[in-house]
XYZ file of N, CA and C in Angstrom:
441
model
N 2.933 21.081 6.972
C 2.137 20.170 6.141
C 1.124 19.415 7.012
N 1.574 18.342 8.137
C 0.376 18.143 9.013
C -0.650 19.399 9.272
N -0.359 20.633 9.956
C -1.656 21.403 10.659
C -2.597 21.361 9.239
N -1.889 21.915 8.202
C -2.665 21.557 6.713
C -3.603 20.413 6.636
N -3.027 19.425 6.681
C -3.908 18.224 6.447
C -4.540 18.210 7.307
N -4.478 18.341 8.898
C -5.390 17.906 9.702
C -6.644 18.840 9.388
N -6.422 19.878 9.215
C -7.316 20.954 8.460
C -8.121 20.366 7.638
N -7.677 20.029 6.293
C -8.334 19.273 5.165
C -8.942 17.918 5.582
N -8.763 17.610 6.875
C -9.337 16.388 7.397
C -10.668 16.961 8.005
N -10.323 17.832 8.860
C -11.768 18.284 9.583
C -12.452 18.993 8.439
N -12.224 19.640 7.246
C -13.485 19.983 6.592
C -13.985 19.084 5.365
N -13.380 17.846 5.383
C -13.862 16.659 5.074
C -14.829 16.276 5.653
N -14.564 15.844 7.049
C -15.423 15.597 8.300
C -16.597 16.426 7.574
N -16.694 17.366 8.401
C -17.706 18.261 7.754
C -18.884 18.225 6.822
N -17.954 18.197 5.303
C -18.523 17.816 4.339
C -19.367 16.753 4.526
N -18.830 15.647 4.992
C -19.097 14.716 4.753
C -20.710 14.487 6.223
N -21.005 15.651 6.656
C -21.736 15.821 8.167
C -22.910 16.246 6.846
N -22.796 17.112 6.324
C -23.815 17.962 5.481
C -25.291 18.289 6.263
N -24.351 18.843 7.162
C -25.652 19.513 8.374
C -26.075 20.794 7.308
N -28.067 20.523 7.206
C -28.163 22.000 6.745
C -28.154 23.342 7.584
N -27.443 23.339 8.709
C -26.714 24.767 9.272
C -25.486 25.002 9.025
N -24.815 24.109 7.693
C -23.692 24.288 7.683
C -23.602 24.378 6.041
N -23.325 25.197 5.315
C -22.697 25.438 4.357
C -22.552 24.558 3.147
N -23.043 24.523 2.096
C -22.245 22.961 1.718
C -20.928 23.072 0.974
N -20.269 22.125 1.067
C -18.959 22.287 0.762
C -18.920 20.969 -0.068
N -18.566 21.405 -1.219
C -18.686 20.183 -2.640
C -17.006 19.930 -2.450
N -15.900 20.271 -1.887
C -14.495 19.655 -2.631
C -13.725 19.976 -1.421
N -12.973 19.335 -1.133
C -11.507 20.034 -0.670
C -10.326 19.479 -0.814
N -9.416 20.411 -1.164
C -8.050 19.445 -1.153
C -6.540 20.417 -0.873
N -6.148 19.776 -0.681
C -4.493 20.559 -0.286
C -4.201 20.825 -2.134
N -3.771 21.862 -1.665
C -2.923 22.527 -3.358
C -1.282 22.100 -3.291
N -0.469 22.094 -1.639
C 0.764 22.393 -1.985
C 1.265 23.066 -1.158
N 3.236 23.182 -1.017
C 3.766 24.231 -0.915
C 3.428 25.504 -1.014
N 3.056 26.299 -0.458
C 3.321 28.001 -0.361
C 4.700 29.231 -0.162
N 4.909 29.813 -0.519
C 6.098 30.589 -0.216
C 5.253 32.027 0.280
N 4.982 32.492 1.040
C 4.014 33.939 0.957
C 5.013 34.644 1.586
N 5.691 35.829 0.926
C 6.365 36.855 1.743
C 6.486 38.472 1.137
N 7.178 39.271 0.720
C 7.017 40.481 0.483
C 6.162 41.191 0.974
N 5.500 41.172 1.772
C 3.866 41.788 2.060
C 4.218 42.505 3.591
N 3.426 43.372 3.600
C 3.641 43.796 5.393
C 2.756 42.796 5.909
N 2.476 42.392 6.166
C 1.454 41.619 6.948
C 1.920 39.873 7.072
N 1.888 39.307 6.116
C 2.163 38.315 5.659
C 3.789 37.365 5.531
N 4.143 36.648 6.030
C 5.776 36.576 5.821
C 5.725 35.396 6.172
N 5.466 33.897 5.827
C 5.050 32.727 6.192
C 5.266 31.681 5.034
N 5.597 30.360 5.408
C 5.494 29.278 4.302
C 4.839 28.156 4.845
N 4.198 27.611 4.400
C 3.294 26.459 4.331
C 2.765 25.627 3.596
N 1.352 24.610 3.806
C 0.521 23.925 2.868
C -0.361 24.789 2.107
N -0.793 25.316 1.453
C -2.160 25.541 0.822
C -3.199 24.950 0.589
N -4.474 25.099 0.962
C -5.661 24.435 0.858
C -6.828 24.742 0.669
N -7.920 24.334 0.152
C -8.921 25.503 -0.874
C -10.006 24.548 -0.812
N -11.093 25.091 -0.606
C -11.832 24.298 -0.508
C -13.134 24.780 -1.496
N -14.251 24.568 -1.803
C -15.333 25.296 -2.685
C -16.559 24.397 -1.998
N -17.372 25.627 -2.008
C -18.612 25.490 -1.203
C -19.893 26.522 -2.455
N -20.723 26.555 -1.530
C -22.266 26.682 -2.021
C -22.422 28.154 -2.132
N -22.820 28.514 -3.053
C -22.933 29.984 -2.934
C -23.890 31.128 -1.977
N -23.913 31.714 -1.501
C -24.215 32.491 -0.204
C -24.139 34.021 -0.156
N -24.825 34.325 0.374
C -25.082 36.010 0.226
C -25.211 36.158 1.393
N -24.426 37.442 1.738
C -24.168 38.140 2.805
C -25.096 39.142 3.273
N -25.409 39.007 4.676
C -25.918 40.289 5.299
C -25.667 41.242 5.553
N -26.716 42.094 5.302
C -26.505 43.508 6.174
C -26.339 43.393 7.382
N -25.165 44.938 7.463
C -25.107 44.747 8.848
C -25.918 45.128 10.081
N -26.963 45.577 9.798
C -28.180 45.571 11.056
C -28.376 44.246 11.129
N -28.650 43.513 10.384
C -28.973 42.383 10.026
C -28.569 41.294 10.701
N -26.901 41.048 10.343
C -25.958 40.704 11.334
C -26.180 40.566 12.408
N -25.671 42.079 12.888
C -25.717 42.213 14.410
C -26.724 41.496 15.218
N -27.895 41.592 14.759
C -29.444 40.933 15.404
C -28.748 39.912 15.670
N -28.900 39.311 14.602
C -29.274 37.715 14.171
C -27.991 36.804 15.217
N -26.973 37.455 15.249
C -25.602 36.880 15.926
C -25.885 37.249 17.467
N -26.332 38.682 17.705
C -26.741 38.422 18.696
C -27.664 37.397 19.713
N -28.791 37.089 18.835
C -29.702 36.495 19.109
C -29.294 34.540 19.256
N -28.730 34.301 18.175
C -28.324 33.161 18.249
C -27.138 32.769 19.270
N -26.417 33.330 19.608
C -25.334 33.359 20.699
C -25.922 33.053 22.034
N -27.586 34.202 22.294
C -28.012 34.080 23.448
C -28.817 32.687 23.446
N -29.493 32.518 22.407
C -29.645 30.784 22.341
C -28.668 29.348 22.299
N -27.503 29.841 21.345
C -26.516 29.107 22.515
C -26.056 28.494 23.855
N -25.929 29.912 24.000
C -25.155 30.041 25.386
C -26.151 30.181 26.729
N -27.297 30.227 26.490
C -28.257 29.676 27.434
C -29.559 28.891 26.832
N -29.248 28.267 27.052
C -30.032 26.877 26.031
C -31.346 26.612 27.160
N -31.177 26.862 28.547
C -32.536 26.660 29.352
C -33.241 27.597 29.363
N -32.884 28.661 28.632
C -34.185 30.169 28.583
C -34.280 30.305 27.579
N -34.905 29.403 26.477
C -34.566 29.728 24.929
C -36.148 29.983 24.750
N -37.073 29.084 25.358
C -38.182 30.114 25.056
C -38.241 31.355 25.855
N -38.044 31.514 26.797
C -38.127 33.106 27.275
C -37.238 34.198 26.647
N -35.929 33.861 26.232
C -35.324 34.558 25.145
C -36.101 34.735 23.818
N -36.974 33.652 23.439
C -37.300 33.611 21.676
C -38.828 34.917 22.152
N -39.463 34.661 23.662
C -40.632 35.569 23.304
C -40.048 36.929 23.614
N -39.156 37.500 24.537
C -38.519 38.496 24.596
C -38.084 39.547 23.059
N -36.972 38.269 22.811
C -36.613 38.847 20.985
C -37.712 39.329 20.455
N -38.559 38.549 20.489
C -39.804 38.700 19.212
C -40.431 40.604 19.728
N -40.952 40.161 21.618
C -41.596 41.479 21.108
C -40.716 42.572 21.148
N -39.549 42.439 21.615
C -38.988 43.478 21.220
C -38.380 44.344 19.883
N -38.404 42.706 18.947
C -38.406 43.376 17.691
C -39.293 43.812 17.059
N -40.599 43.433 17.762
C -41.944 44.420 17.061
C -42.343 45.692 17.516
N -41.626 45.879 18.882
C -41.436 47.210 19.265
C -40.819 48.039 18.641
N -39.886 47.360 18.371
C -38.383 49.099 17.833
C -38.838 48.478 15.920
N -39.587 47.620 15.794
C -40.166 47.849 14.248
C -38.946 47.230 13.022
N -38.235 46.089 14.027
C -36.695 45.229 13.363
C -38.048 44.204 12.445
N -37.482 43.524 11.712
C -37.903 42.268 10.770
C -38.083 41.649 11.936
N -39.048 40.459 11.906
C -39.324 39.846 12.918
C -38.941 38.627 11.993
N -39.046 38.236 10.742
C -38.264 37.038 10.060
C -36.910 36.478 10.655
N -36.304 38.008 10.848
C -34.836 37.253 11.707
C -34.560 36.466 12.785
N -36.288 36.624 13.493
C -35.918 35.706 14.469
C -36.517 34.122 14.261
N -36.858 34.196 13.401
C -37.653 33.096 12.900
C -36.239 32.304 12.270
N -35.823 33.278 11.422
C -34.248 32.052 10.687
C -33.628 31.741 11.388
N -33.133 32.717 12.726
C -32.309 32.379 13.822
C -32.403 30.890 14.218
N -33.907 30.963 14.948
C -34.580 29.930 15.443
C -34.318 28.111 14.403
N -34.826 28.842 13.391
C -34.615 27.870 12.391
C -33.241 27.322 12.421
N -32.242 28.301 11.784
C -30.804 28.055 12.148
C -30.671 27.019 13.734
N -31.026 27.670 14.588
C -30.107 27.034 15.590
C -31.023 25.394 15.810
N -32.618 25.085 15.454
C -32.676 24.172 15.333
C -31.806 23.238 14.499
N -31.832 23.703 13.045
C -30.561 22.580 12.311
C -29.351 22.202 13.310
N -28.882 23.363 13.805
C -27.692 23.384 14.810
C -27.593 21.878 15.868
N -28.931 21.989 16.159
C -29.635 21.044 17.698
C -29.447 19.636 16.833
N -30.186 19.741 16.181
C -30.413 18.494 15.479
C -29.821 17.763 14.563
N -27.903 18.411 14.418
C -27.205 17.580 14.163
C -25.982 17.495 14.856
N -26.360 18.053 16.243
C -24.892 18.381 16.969
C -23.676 19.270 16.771
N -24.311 20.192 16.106
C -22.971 20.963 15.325
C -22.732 22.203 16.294
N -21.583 21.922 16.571
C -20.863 22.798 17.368
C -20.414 24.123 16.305
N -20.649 25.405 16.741
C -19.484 26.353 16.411
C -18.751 27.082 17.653
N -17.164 27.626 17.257
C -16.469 28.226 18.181
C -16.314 29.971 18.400
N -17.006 30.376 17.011
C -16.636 31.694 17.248
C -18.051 32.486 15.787
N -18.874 32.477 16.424
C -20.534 33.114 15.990
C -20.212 34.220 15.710
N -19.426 35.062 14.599
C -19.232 36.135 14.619
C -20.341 36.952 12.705
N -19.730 38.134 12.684
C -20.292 38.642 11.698
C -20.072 37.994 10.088
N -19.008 37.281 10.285
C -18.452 36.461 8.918
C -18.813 35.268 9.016
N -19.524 34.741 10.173
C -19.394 33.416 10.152
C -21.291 33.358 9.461
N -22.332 34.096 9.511
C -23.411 33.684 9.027
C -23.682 34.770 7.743
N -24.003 33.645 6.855
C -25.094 34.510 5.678
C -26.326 34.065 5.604
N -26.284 34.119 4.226
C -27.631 33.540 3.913
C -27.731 32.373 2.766
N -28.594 31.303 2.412
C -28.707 30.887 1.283
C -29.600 31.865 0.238
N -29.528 31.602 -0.928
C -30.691 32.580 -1.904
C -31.999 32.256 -1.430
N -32.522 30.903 -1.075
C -34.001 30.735 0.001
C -34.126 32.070 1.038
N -33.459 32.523 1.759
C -33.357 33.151 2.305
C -32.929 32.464 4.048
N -32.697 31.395 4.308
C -32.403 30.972 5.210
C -30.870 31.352 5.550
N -30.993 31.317 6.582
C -29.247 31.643 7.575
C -28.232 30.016 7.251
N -27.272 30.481 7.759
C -26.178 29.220 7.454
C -24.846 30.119 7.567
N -24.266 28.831 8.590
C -22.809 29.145 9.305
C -21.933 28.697 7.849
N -21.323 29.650 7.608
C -19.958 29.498 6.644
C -18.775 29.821 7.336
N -18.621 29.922 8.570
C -16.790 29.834 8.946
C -16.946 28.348 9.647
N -16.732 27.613 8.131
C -16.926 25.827 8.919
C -15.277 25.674 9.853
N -14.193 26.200 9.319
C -13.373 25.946 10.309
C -13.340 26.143 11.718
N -14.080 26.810 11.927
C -14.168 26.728 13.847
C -15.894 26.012 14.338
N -16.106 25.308 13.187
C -17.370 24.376 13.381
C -16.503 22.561 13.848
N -18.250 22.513 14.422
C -17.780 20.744 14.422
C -18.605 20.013 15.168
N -18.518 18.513 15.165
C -19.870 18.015 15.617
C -20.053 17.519 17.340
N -20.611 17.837 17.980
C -20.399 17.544 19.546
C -20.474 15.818 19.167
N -19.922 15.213 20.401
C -19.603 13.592 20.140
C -20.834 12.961 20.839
């Protein structure tokens, strides 16, 4: 029941951050007891907790791949981000990729900058899209705000 709540605490937090690189998330709350077993996989009891957020459309996976790539390397080297952003670019006008993707990226990881929002694990599930067409991190659980 605590790891539960502390859970439902940090995507409170969250919510309550309403960074636009982050998802929006209108509710959350603990449901309860769980019993989950019969299953191969599955054999566990716990809290349950559910949260409802903003609706979002998923990428393709060329799409993906870029875009996660690209934002990771802006991450994770934050002092070559313009020499990374002109690199990306012409290379995506070389091999003939959308060059928009690097533009949302960019976009994305500014929101990122400019509200301190940490993520832990930039993977293929963690970004979609809004219907605008802009990017946005939806695995808020391994998100959070640098102090």
């Amino acid at each position: 029941q605590q790891a539960a709540e502390k859970h439902v605490e940090v995507l409170e937090d969250l919510r309550r951050l309403s960074s636009p690189a982050l998802v929006k998330v209108y509710t959350v709350a603990l449901l309860g007891p769980v019993k989950m077993s019969g299953t191969r996989w599955v054999n566990t009891n716990g809290v349950a907790f559910c949260y409802v957020m903003e609706r979002v459309i998923p990428l393709d996976s060329s799409e993906v791949k870029l875009a996660i790539r690209l934002l990771n390397k802006l991450i994770d080297t934050p002092k070559e981000e313009k020499k990374t952003i002109f690199v990306v670019k012409r290379t995506f006008k070389r091999d003939g990729e959308d060059e928009t993707i690097v533009d949302r990226v960019i976009d994305l990881h500014k929101r990122m900058k400019a509200d301190r929002v940490l993520h832990r694990d930039i993977n293929m599930g963690a970004l979609m899209k809004r219907v605008d067409g802009s990017y946005v991190l939806v695995d808020i659980e391994s998100a959070g705000q640098e102090k």
